[in-house]
Amino acid sequence: MSANACALYLRSSKDRHDVSIDAQRRELLELAAGRSLTVAREYADAVEAANDWSRPGFRALLRDVAIAERGWSVLLVLDTSRLARDVNLAGVFRHECRRRGIKLLFAKIPESNPLADLITTHVYQLVDHIHSHMSREKGLAGMAENVKKGFRAGGSAPIGYQLERVATGAMRDGAPVTKSRLVPGPDAPAIARYLEGRGRGEPGAPLARRLGLQLSQSSLTGLEWNALTYAGHTVWNVHRGRGVGAGGYEGGTKRRPRAEWVIQRDTHAALVGDDVAERILARLEAGKARRTRGADYLLSGILEAPDGARWWGDAGFYRCGRRRLARENLERQVLEAIGEQLASPAIVRQAVEVARRLARADDAGGELQQLQRQAAELERKIGRTRNLLPEMKHPEALLPKLDALQEEKAAIDARAAALVAQATSARVVSMVTEADVQAVLAGFVGSLAGLERPALKAQLRHLVERVTIDPATLKCCLYYAIPTGTGVSVASPRGAELNPALRIRRSLALTGFRRAA
């Protein structure tokens, strides 16, 4: 690897005052020329958030940082905010670069001496972090103001609606400023009939099929949670976490309480009445409360009879037909059995053998080299296409081709990154001993004691496929499905689709229950 070879990382954001990709490239090429560096690779992300690990260009950069044969040892970046405004993400990236012998140069930060550089870089990143929070607060305030005026706060239109652009009368950079609002789309009648049926209590999946709505169950559930939007109201601040569109579709997965929703009433054409929307939401919220209470029964969903009949949690008991078993006694015995059985030498030995067999079978070196060649060829095609744009009378004709090339390269980069992770895991597996696995399993079992019941229930499902109890004989069996690709056992280099679980059956003699007559 040449000590004079460098790479560039470029990132622009949605901020109209942000530095363009082309401007960054020009400044970094000047910096490279001044340092007598040869540019070997370029990574770029257009209109991407600074704190998103999944940026295509940044992801490709992370992959190459981990490869010794990357072909460059210096990384040029305009300023610290290009990489990340989050202090933790930036710190992890700097650490990886130091560990791999990569020198980071920022065009906007003058070099002095190593100690001063370290202090200066941290100060700049702290300022970036503060700026990120301030920008987010201003953005959220602007979104809330849009909602109050009846406009969308961002995001795509909910199913059944489409976006209509409305000119505000203001101008920005010589172009008219527009906002969006919802108008009914071609699917509006079918969506209205679906919601009205759900408001009457009709089952969702058969109703959707009858109306010709080819939507997944999760999409139908999301549609129902947006009932107030379909009643003609703009709704915002529904989800915790990332920003949410006016219909509540974008963002995190956990919904805020109704009292925290921002609702601007009568902003667009309604597909259903308020009474229908409220009945749908009431049923969803009641179902959510029932699912939360279900966490009191750790074995619900995996406890069954040998013939497949379910044991149900009810009033402190598990019931199957006329048979019932006290919840606390049964769960205590199952948890104790899991702790003892996972520590057994037989399970530890099987876990190590399965993981090492998968590691030996996985040889991704040839595929990784092929992907790298394909990525390099696509990079050249993308560069040639970009160079043609300024020379064309109608450059927009080439944009679809450029987008297709970039999407193809992003897919190849993602696959290559996965193969690198698999190869790393394979090296780790080759060094793991039975004592290591036994320590991991013991630590996992010990951690169960401190978990709240919902988290404990979720963890059990990572280990136990099902538990069977015969209502007549009380014969009990635990069916483990220990995933070889998780920290529960040993990391496997294969992806989830090629990562079989270690399946083991163990018996448990239940005590303290009266036998059936």
Coordinates of C-alpha atoms in Angstrom, one line a residue, residues 86 118 183 286 381 405:
D86 CA -22.7 12.4 16.9
L118 CA -6.5 15.7 19.2
V183 CA -55.9 14.7 -1.5
A286 CA -57.3 -2.2 24.1
K381 CA -18.7 3.6 -14.9
L405 CA -25.4 2.3 -11.4

